[in-house]
């Protein structure tokens, strides 16, 4: 029996020890930050629907549509119901209310009762209908608001295009820094091998202590550079998380490598017209300003509106004792508005000129940016060929010097200089690729097609 009592805790201990690695691994996985692997297109798609600026632009469209809906009152009727209760002893009012209630009797014509009727209560239930008929200025105001709605929609497209441009910029920088880190890690491995080799050569008295320390300092320099790249990657990830509205604890990994962006399809860059959401929004703003100016100019015309009402009057609320109707039309011609009309026209003209100037200024500025991007593409093509040739030359130079160094025929300074040149050539190629992709992204932003 004692032997069986000892076996139970031993079995439990063995089971716990077998589960311990899984428990520790699960705790570690829970403590690690989540990782989000994204391609460039996936990052753009997320930003299109989750970016805060995009949501703000969408609310601007809703606001513009709400204002446009208010202009339906230019054509649609307005219907209201009103209940009014009064108590009075005014002789004229009392007699009038008796007539409205259809409760006048011969005794009401008694002079004493007419002069001193006492308190009288009246509750009026009024159903009123107003129908706009001719309001020319409001018609142009409605067209102006319609253009504002279109401008808000184009502004949303422009906002999305700009957010895509920002995502590309941040994503390309993340690719650049990630590949720079990879190059640095490879170079650091080589530098550590050079440091080990330098220590051996120093022990064999084939190089002096200064050369050995130079190799060691190079390792520390690369480690410091690598630490700076790591911090830079963290900052870039924070920018990308903000653009996509992702939690700050998520680590973002770019799965696409930094390569040359594909060429634009359809029209060539040289023949493509300058067209994007920002310019189209400004064009609609100009149209809205034109319609607003017309509204102020046509406000000199008279307005014609119809109205009708049906009324119940009784001593009790919502009573139907006496009833009557009234229909009519109103023609209103405002001959002088205290210079308000001329001031409104002056304001509309100034806003129209301002909208045209802003549009022309933006168009010229964007045309300059397109020309700069085109020149940058041509220049980067040359730089890219030079960078690739420099890498090949630096690789061969470093290989030769490393072989000679291992035999004691090359100085440590020359070897480190060759290794540094190779690192700079690789970095230069990555920088050129980034510049090339950003030039293409700029053209995509400014030459955006007119698509829904």
Short mmCIF file of C-alpha atoms in Angstrom, two decimals:
data_model
loop_
_atom_site.label_atom_id
_atom_site.label_comp_id
_atom_site.label_asym_id
_atom_site.label_seq_id
_atom_site.Cartn_x
_atom_site.Cartn_y
_atom_site.Cartn_z
CA UNK A 1 0.00 0.00 0.00
CA UNK A 2 2.88 2.37 0.79
CA UNK A 3 4.39 1.66 -2.62
CA UNK A 4 1.14 2.69 -4.38
CA UNK A 5 0.95 5.93 -2.33
CA UNK A 6 4.42 6.94 -3.56
CA UNK A 7 3.64 6.30 -7.26
CA UNK A 8 0.75 8.84 -7.49
CA UNK A 9 2.80 12.03 -6.72
CA UNK A 10 5.68 10.78 -8.88
CA UNK A 11 3.37 10.35 -11.86
CA UNK A 12 1.91 13.83 -11.29
CA UNK A 13 5.40 15.33 -11.10
CA UNK A 14 6.42 13.67 -14.36
CA UNK A 15 3.28 14.93 -16.10
CA UNK A 16 3.89 18.47 -14.81
CA UNK A 17 7.50 18.41 -16.04
CA UNK A 18 6.34 17.24 -19.48
CA UNK A 19 3.80 20.06 -19.69
CA UNK A 20 6.15 22.75 -18.36
CA UNK A 21 7.83 23.60 -21.72
CA UNK A 22 4.44 24.02 -23.38
CA UNK A 23 3.24 26.26 -20.54
CA UNK A 24 6.37 28.42 -20.72
CA UNK A 25 6.11 28.65 -24.51
CA UNK A 26 2.45 29.69 -24.29
CA UNK A 27 3.32 32.41 -21.75
CA UNK A 28 6.12 33.68 -23.95
CA UNK A 29 3.87 33.75 -27.03
CA UNK A 30 1.28 35.74 -25.08
CA UNK A 31 3.90 38.26 -23.91
CA UNK A 32 5.29 38.81 -27.41
CA UNK A 33 3.88 41.64 -29.50
CA UNK A 34 1.58 40.58 -32.37
CA UNK A 35 3.12 40.71 -35.83
CA UNK A 36 1.29 41.95 -38.93
CA UNK A 37 2.77 40.90 -42.28
CA UNK A 38 1.67 43.23 -45.06
CA UNK A 39 2.29 43.73 -48.74
CA UNK A 40 2.20 47.26 -50.11
CA UNK A 41 -1.25 46.74 -51.62
CA UNK A 42 -2.61 45.34 -48.36
CA UNK A 43 -1.31 48.39 -46.48
CA UNK A 44 -2.95 50.70 -49.03
CA UNK A 45 -6.26 48.81 -48.81
CA UNK A 46 -6.27 49.08 -45.02
CA UNK A 47 -5.55 52.80 -45.10
CA UNK A 48 -8.35 53.35 -47.66
CA UNK A 49 -10.98 52.21 -45.16
CA UNK A 50 -9.39 52.85 -41.74
CA UNK A 51 -7.46 56.12 -42.06
CA UNK A 52 -8.81 58.95 -39.90
CA UNK A 53 -8.37 61.60 -42.61
CA UNK A 54 -10.41 59.48 -45.02
CA UNK A 55 -13.20 59.18 -42.46
CA UNK A 56 -13.16 62.96 -41.93
CA UNK A 57 -13.44 63.50 -45.70
CA UNK A 58 -16.39 61.08 -45.79
CA UNK A 59 -18.11 63.12 -43.08
CA UNK A 60 -17.55 66.24 -45.21
CA UNK A 61 -19.54 64.54 -47.98
CA UNK A 62 -22.36 63.79 -45.56
CA UNK A 63 -22.38 67.42 -44.43
CA UNK A 64 -22.52 68.65 -48.05
CA UNK A 65 -25.32 66.22 -48.85
CA UNK A 66 -27.22 67.42 -45.79
CA UNK A 67 -26.93 71.02 -46.95
CA UNK A 68 -28.07 69.98 -50.43
CA UNK A 69 -31.09 68.20 -48.98
CA UNK A 70 -32.08 71.44 -47.28
CA UNK A 71 -32.33 73.07 -50.72
CA UNK A 72 -35.26 70.77 -51.58
CA UNK A 73 -37.35 73.41 -49.83
CA UNK A 74 -36.92 75.49 -53.00
CA UNK A 75 -39.49 73.23 -54.72
CA UNK A 76 -41.20 71.04 -52.11
CA UNK A 77 -44.15 72.23 -50.00
CA UNK A 78 -43.96 72.91 -46.28
CA UNK A 79 -46.75 71.60 -44.07
CA UNK A 80 -47.21 72.52 -40.40
CA UNK A 81 -49.82 72.24 -37.66
CA UNK A 82 -50.12 74.72 -34.82
CA UNK A 83 -52.23 74.89 -31.67
CA UNK A 84 -52.64 78.29 -30.00
CA UNK A 85 -54.52 79.01 -26.79
CA UNK A 86 -55.43 82.53 -25.60
CA UNK A 87 -57.49 84.10 -22.81
CA UNK A 88 -58.60 87.73 -23.23
CA UNK A 89 -61.28 90.28 -22.26
CA UNK A 90 -60.55 92.64 -25.16
CA UNK A 91 -63.98 93.44 -26.67
CA UNK A 92 -62.86 93.34 -30.28
CA UNK A 93 -60.87 90.12 -29.86
CA UNK A 94 -63.66 88.40 -27.93
CA UNK A 95 -66.24 89.19 -30.59
CA UNK A 96 -63.90 88.00 -33.32
CA UNK A 97 -63.21 84.73 -31.50
CA UNK A 98 -66.98 84.18 -31.04
CA UNK A 99 -67.36 84.55 -34.79
CA UNK A 100 -64.53 82.09 -35.43
CA UNK A 101 -66.11 79.60 -33.03
CA UNK A 102 -69.46 80.11 -34.78
CA UNK A 103 -71.06 80.75 -31.38
CA UNK A 104 -72.50 84.27 -31.83
CA UNK A 105 -76.08 84.74 -30.49
CA UNK A 106 -78.40 87.76 -30.45
CA UNK A 107 -77.48 88.45 -26.83
CA UNK A 108 -73.85 88.97 -27.88
CA UNK A 109 -74.96 92.23 -29.60
CA UNK A 110 -76.06 93.74 -26.31
CA UNK A 111 -74.01 96.97 -25.88
CA UNK A 112 -73.14 96.12 -22.28
CA UNK A 113 -71.86 92.66 -23.25
CA UNK A 114 -70.03 94.04 -26.27
CA UNK A 115 -68.23 96.66 -24.17
CA UNK A 116 -67.47 94.38 -21.24
CA UNK A 117 -67.49 90.78 -22.44
CA UNK A 118 -65.44 89.41 -19.57
CA UNK A 119 -62.84 86.68 -19.96
CA UNK A 120 -63.04 84.54 -23.08
CA UNK A 121 -60.96 81.44 -23.95
CA UNK A 122 -60.12 80.37 -27.48
CA UNK A 123 -58.04 77.47 -28.78
CA UNK A 124 -57.03 77.60 -32.44
CA UNK A 125 -55.88 74.50 -34.36
CA UNK A 126 -54.24 75.64 -37.60
CA UNK A 127 -53.06 73.45 -40.48
CA UNK A 128 -50.88 75.47 -42.89
CA UNK A 129 -49.40 74.64 -46.29
CA UNK A 130 -46.77 76.74 -48.09
CA UNK A 131 -45.77 76.00 -51.67
CA UNK A 132 -42.76 77.80 -53.26
CA UNK A 133 -43.55 78.72 -56.85
CA UNK A 134 -40.86 81.00 -58.26
CA UNK A 135 -37.58 81.74 -56.44
CA UNK A 136 -34.89 82.13 -59.09
CA UNK A 137 -32.05 82.99 -56.69
CA UNK A 138 -32.68 79.87 -54.62
CA UNK A 139 -32.55 77.76 -57.76
CA UNK A 140 -28.98 78.93 -58.44
CA UNK A 141 -28.11 78.49 -54.77
CA UNK A 142 -29.25 74.88 -55.05
CA UNK A 143 -26.99 74.35 -58.08
CA UNK A 144 -24.11 75.90 -56.14
CA UNK A 145 -24.62 73.46 -53.27
CA UNK A 146 -24.80 70.60 -55.79
CA UNK A 147 -21.32 71.52 -57.01
CA UNK A 148 -20.15 71.63 -53.39
CA UNK A 149 -21.30 68.02 -52.99
CA UNK A 150 -19.32 67.03 -56.09
CA UNK A 151 -16.32 68.95 -54.77
CA UNK A 152 -16.52 67.04 -51.47
CA UNK A 153 -16.59 63.73 -53.35
CA UNK A 154 -13.55 64.70 -55.40
CA UNK A 155 -11.85 65.92 -52.23
CA UNK A 156 -12.40 62.45 -50.75
CA UNK A 157 -10.73 60.91 -53.81
CA UNK A 158 -7.89 63.37 -53.44
CA UNK A 159 -7.56 62.55 -49.75
CA UNK A 160 -7.46 58.82 -50.49
CA UNK A 161 -4.87 59.39 -53.23
CA UNK A 162 -2.71 61.43 -50.84
CA UNK A 163 -3.06 58.79 -48.11
CA UNK A 164 -1.97 56.13 -50.64
CA UNK A 165 1.02 58.30 -51.46
CA UNK A 166 1.88 58.61 -47.76
CA UNK A 167 1.49 54.84 -47.27
CA UNK A 168 3.81 54.21 -50.22
CA UNK A 169 6.37 56.62 -48.80
CA UNK A 170 6.30 55.04 -45.34
CA UNK A 171 6.20 51.49 -46.72
CA UNK A 172 9.14 52.18 -49.07
CA UNK A 173 11.09 53.66 -46.15
CA UNK A 174 10.27 50.57 -44.09
CA UNK A 175 11.52 48.39 -46.94
CA UNK A 176 14.62 50.56 -47.26
CA UNK A 177 15.43 50.39 -43.55
CA UNK A 178 14.70 46.65 -43.35
CA UNK A 179 17.00 45.88 -46.26
CA UNK A 180 19.63 48.24 -44.87
CA UNK A 181 19.42 46.29 -41.62
CA UNK A 182 19.88 43.05 -43.57
CA UNK A 183 22.94 44.48 -45.36
CA UNK A 184 24.33 45.75 -42.07
CA UNK A 185 23.88 42.36 -40.42
CA UNK A 186 25.77 40.71 -43.27
CA UNK A 187 28.48 43.36 -43.12
CA UNK A 188 28.67 42.98 -39.35
CA UNK A 189 29.27 39.25 -39.72
CA UNK A 190 32.07 40.01 -42.15
CA UNK A 191 33.50 42.66 -39.80
CA UNK A 192 33.47 40.23 -36.91
CA UNK A 193 35.28 37.69 -39.04
CA UNK A 194 37.81 40.39 -39.96
CA UNK A 195 38.17 41.20 -36.26
CA UNK A 196 38.81 37.54 -35.47
CA UNK A 197 41.29 37.29 -38.30
CA UNK A 198 43.00 40.51 -37.21
CA UNK A 199 43.38 39.14 -33.68
CA UNK A 200 45.01 35.98 -35.03
CA UNK A 201 47.37 37.96 -37.26
CA UNK A 202 48.28 40.21 -34.34
CA UNK A 203 49.01 37.16 -32.21
CA UNK A 204 51.26 35.95 -35.02
CA UNK A 205 52.87 39.43 -35.04
CA UNK A 206 51.91 39.91 -38.68
CA UNK A 207 50.05 43.19 -37.96
CA UNK A 208 50.45 45.78 -35.27
CA UNK A 209 48.08 46.51 -32.38
CA UNK A 210 46.65 49.61 -34.07
CA UNK A 211 45.42 47.55 -37.04
CA UNK A 212 43.87 44.99 -34.70
CA UNK A 213 42.06 47.75 -32.76
CA UNK A 214 40.88 49.30 -36.03
CA UNK A 215 39.13 46.06 -36.94
CA UNK A 216 37.53 45.96 -33.48
CA UNK A 217 36.38 49.57 -33.70
CA UNK A 218 34.81 48.80 -37.07
CA UNK A 219 32.69 46.11 -35.42
CA UNK A 220 31.52 48.56 -32.76
CA UNK A 221 30.78 51.16 -35.42
CA UNK A 222 28.59 48.75 -37.37
CA UNK A 223 26.81 47.63 -34.18
CA UNK A 224 26.03 51.28 -33.38
CA UNK A 225 24.80 51.83 -36.94
CA UNK A 226 22.61 48.73 -36.69
CA UNK A 227 21.10 50.00 -33.42
CA UNK A 228 20.23 53.28 -35.13
CA UNK A 229 18.56 51.41 -37.99
CA UNK A 230 16.50 49.40 -35.48
CA UNK A 231 15.23 52.59 -33.85
CA UNK A 232 14.47 54.04 -37.28
CA UNK A 233 12.41 50.96 -38.17
CA UNK A 234 10.38 51.36 -34.98
CA UNK A 235 9.63 55.00 -35.82
CA UNK A 236 8.58 54.10 -39.38
CA UNK A 237 6.32 51.33 -38.11
CA UNK A 238 4.64 53.87 -35.83
CA UNK A 239 3.91 56.11 -38.84
CA UNK A 240 2.46 53.19 -40.78
CA UNK A 241 0.32 52.11 -37.84
CA UNK A 242 -1.09 55.65 -37.62
CA UNK A 243 -1.93 55.76 -41.34
CA UNK A 244 -3.75 52.41 -41.12
CA UNK A 245 -5.25 53.10 -37.67
CA UNK A 246 -3.69 49.96 -36.22
CA UNK A 247 -2.96 49.36 -32.54
CA UNK A 248 0.44 50.68 -31.48
CA UNK A 249 1.52 47.32 -30.02
CA UNK A 250 1.40 45.59 -33.40
CA UNK A 251 4.72 45.06 -35.18
CA UNK A 252 4.46 45.55 -38.94
CA UNK A 253 6.68 43.58 -41.29
CA UNK A 254 6.91 44.51 -44.98
CA UNK A 255 6.75 41.33 -47.02
CA UNK A 256 7.53 43.05 -50.34
CA UNK A 257 11.16 43.77 -51.10
CA UNK A 258 12.35 47.16 -52.32
CA UNK A 259 12.29 46.88 -56.10
CA UNK A 260 11.56 49.13 -59.05
CA UNK A 261 7.86 49.99 -59.21
CA UNK A 262 6.07 48.82 -62.39
CA UNK A 263 5.64 51.30 -65.23
CA UNK A 264 2.33 53.15 -65.66
CA UNK A 265 -0.12 51.46 -67.99
CA UNK A 266 -1.97 53.26 -70.77
CA UNK A 267 -0.72 56.72 -71.68
CA UNK A 268 2.94 57.54 -71.40
CA UNK A 269 3.99 59.94 -68.66
CA UNK A 270 4.92 62.62 -71.18
CA UNK A 271 1.48 62.59 -72.84
CA UNK A 272 -0.60 62.15 -69.66
CA UNK A 273 -2.69 65.15 -68.64
CA UNK A 274 -2.48 66.66 -65.18
CA UNK A 275 -5.63 65.32 -63.51
CA UNK A 276 -6.36 64.33 -59.92
CA UNK A 277 -9.00 64.60 -57.25
CA UNK A 278 -7.58 67.79 -55.73
CA UNK A 279 -7.77 69.72 -59.01
CA UNK A 280 -11.23 68.34 -59.83
CA UNK A 281 -12.49 69.41 -56.39
CA UNK A 282 -11.18 72.92 -57.07
CA UNK A 283 -12.92 72.96 -60.46
CA UNK A 284 -16.24 72.12 -58.79
CA UNK A 285 -15.57 74.85 -56.21
CA UNK A 286 -15.19 77.32 -59.08
CA UNK A 287 -18.51 76.13 -60.53
CA UNK A 288 -20.15 76.51 -57.12
CA UNK A 289 -18.82 80.07 -56.84
CA UNK A 290 -20.21 80.87 -60.31
CA UNK A 291 -23.67 79.62 -59.36
CA UNK A 292 -23.52 81.57 -56.10
CA UNK A 293 -22.71 84.73 -58.08
CA UNK A 294 -25.70 84.08 -60.35
CA UNK A 295 -27.92 83.66 -57.30
CA UNK A 296 -26.89 87.08 -55.98
CA UNK A 297 -27.43 88.66 -59.41
CA UNK A 298 -30.87 87.09 -59.98
CA UNK A 299 -32.09 87.99 -56.50
CA UNK A 300 -33.41 91.28 -57.98
CA UNK A 301 -36.33 89.34 -59.47
CA UNK A 302 -39.55 89.00 -57.45
CA UNK A 303 -40.47 85.77 -55.71
CA UNK A 304 -43.90 84.15 -55.90
CA UNK A 305 -45.17 81.69 -53.28
CA UNK A 306 -48.54 80.06 -52.60
CA UNK A 307 -50.06 79.44 -49.18
CA UNK A 308 -53.16 77.87 -47.72
CA UNK A 309 -54.50 77.18 -44.24
CA UNK A 310 -57.42 75.43 -42.54
CA UNK A 311 -58.31 76.51 -39.01
CA UNK A 312 -60.49 75.20 -36.15
CA UNK A 313 -61.49 77.37 -33.16
CA UNK A 314 -63.08 76.13 -29.96
CA UNK A 315 -63.22 76.72 -26.20
CA UNK A 316 -61.28 73.49 -25.61
CA UNK A 317 -57.88 72.40 -26.97
CA UNK A 318 -57.99 70.70 -30.39
CA UNK A 319 -61.72 71.35 -30.65
CA UNK A 320 -63.47 71.50 -34.02
CA UNK A 321 -66.44 73.73 -33.26
CA UNK A 322 -65.76 76.49 -35.81
CA UNK A 323 -63.69 76.05 -38.97
CA UNK A 324 -62.54 78.09 -41.95
CA UNK A 325 -59.93 78.12 -44.67
CA UNK A 326 -57.76 80.63 -46.48
CA UNK A 327 -55.75 80.34 -49.71
CA UNK A 328 -53.65 82.93 -51.44
CA UNK A 329 -50.43 83.90 -53.16
CA UNK A 330 -47.60 86.23 -52.25
CA UNK A 331 -45.54 88.26 -54.70
CA UNK A 332 -42.56 89.86 -53.02
CA UNK A 333 -40.24 92.26 -54.83
CA UNK A 334 -37.45 93.62 -52.70
CA UNK A 335 -36.61 96.96 -54.29
CA UNK A 336 -33.90 98.05 -51.86
CA UNK A 337 -32.12 95.84 -49.34
CA UNK A 338 -29.91 98.42 -47.65
CA UNK A 339 -26.96 97.54 -49.93
CA UNK A 340 -27.19 93.93 -48.74
CA UNK A 341 -27.73 92.62 -52.27
CA UNK A 342 -24.78 94.54 -53.74
CA UNK A 343 -22.58 93.43 -50.85
CA UNK A 344 -23.55 89.82 -51.46
CA UNK A 345 -22.73 90.19 -55.14
CA UNK A 346 -19.35 91.72 -54.28
CA UNK A 347 -18.58 88.84 -51.94
CA UNK A 348 -19.56 86.24 -54.58
CA UNK A 349 -17.33 87.86 -57.21
CA UNK A 350 -14.38 87.91 -54.81
CA UNK A 351 -14.90 84.24 -53.88
CA UNK A 352 -15.04 83.31 -57.57
CA UNK A 353 -11.78 85.12 -58.32
CA UNK A 354 -10.18 83.52 -55.27
CA UNK A 355 -11.27 80.01 -56.32
CA UNK A 356 -9.84 80.56 -59.82
CA UNK A 357 -6.52 81.83 -58.44
CA UNK A 358 -6.22 78.90 -56.04
CA UNK A 359 -6.94 76.44 -58.84
CA UNK A 360 -4.40 78.02 -61.19
CA UNK A 361 -1.75 78.19 -58.46
CA UNK A 362 -2.29 74.53 -57.53
CA UNK A 363 -2.22 73.45 -61.17
CA UNK A 364 1.08 75.26 -61.85
CA UNK A 365 2.61 73.87 -58.66
CA UNK A 366 1.58 70.33 -59.50
CA UNK A 367 2.87 70.69 -63.06
CA UNK A 368 6.26 71.66 -61.61
CA UNK A 369 6.15 68.59 -59.36
CA UNK A 370 5.35 66.37 -62.36
CA UNK A 371 8.30 67.82 -64.30
CA UNK A 372 10.57 67.31 -61.30
CA UNK A 373 9.41 63.71 -60.92
CA UNK A 374 10.04 63.03 -64.62
CA UNK A 375 13.55 64.47 -64.39
CA UNK A 376 14.15 62.51 -61.22
CA UNK A 377 13.17 59.27 -62.96
CA UNK A 378 15.66 59.89 -65.75
CA UNK A 379 18.40 60.78 -63.28
CA UNK A 380 17.68 57.79 -61.06
CA UNK A 381 17.95 55.45 -64.05
CA UNK A 382 21.56 56.60 -64.50
CA UNK A 383 22.28 56.45 -60.77
CA UNK A 384 20.86 52.94 -60.55
CA UNK A 385 23.16 51.65 -63.28
CA UNK A 386 26.11 53.34 -61.56
CA UNK A 387 25.17 51.88 -58.15
CA UNK A 388 24.90 48.34 -59.54
CA UNK A 389 28.27 48.67 -61.26
CA UNK A 390 29.79 50.08 -58.07
CA UNK A 391 28.56 47.07 -56.09
CA UNK A 392 30.18 44.65 -58.52
CA UNK A 393 33.45 46.57 -58.44
CA UNK A 394 33.42 46.85 -54.63
CA UNK A 395 32.69 43.14 -54.23
CA UNK A 396 35.63 42.20 -56.43
CA UNK A 397 37.94 44.71 -54.74
CA UNK A 398 36.99 43.44 -51.29
CA UNK A 399 37.48 39.80 -52.35
CA UNK A 400 40.99 40.51 -53.63
CA UNK A 401 41.99 42.54 -50.59
CA UNK A 402 40.55 39.97 -48.18
CA UNK A 403 42.56 37.19 -49.83
CA UNK A 404 45.73 39.29 -49.64
CA UNK A 405 44.94 40.28 -46.05
CA UNK A 406 44.66 36.65 -44.94
CA UNK A 407 48.18 36.16 -46.29
CA UNK A 408 49.48 39.28 -44.55
CA UNK A 409 49.96 41.16 -47.82
CA UNK A 410 47.32 43.86 -47.23
CA UNK A 411 46.91 46.40 -44.45
CA UNK A 412 43.91 46.39 -42.16
CA UNK A 413 43.14 49.97 -43.10
CA UNK A 414 42.87 49.12 -46.80
CA UNK A 415 40.69 46.09 -46.04
CA UNK A 416 38.33 48.10 -43.85
CA UNK A 417 38.20 50.84 -46.45
CA UNK A 418 37.25 48.29 -49.11
CA UNK A 419 34.58 46.79 -46.86
CA UNK A 420 33.18 50.26 -46.11
CA UNK A 421 33.04 51.06 -49.84
CA UNK A 422 31.06 47.89 -50.48
CA UNK A 423 28.59 48.80 -47.72
CA UNK A 424 28.18 52.32 -49.10
CA UNK A 425 27.58 50.97 -52.62
CA UNK A 426 24.84 48.67 -51.33
CA UNK A 427 23.25 51.49 -49.36
CA UNK A 428 23.46 53.77 -52.37
CA UNK A 429 21.59 51.27 -54.53
CA UNK A 430 18.82 50.99 -51.94
CA UNK A 431 18.55 54.78 -51.67
CA UNK A 432 18.28 55.07 -55.45
CA UNK A 433 15.54 52.43 -55.53
CA UNK A 434 13.64 54.39 -52.88
CA UNK A 435 13.98 57.62 -54.87
CA UNK A 436 12.84 55.86 -58.04
CA UNK A 437 9.72 54.43 -56.38
CA UNK A 438 8.83 57.78 -54.78
CA UNK A 439 9.13 59.54 -58.13
CA UNK A 440 6.71 56.99 -59.60
CA UNK A 441 4.41 57.44 -56.58
CA UNK A 442 4.42 61.21 -57.13
CA UNK A 443 3.37 60.74 -60.75
CA UNK A 444 0.62 58.32 -59.71
CA UNK A 445 -0.65 60.96 -57.26
CA UNK A 446 -0.62 63.90 -59.67
CA UNK A 447 -1.70 62.04 -62.81
CA UNK A 448 -4.48 60.12 -61.07
CA UNK A 449 -7.13 58.96 -63.58
CA UNK A 450 -10.71 60.22 -63.24
CA UNK A 451 -12.29 57.06 -61.87
CA UNK A 452 -15.12 56.54 -59.44
#
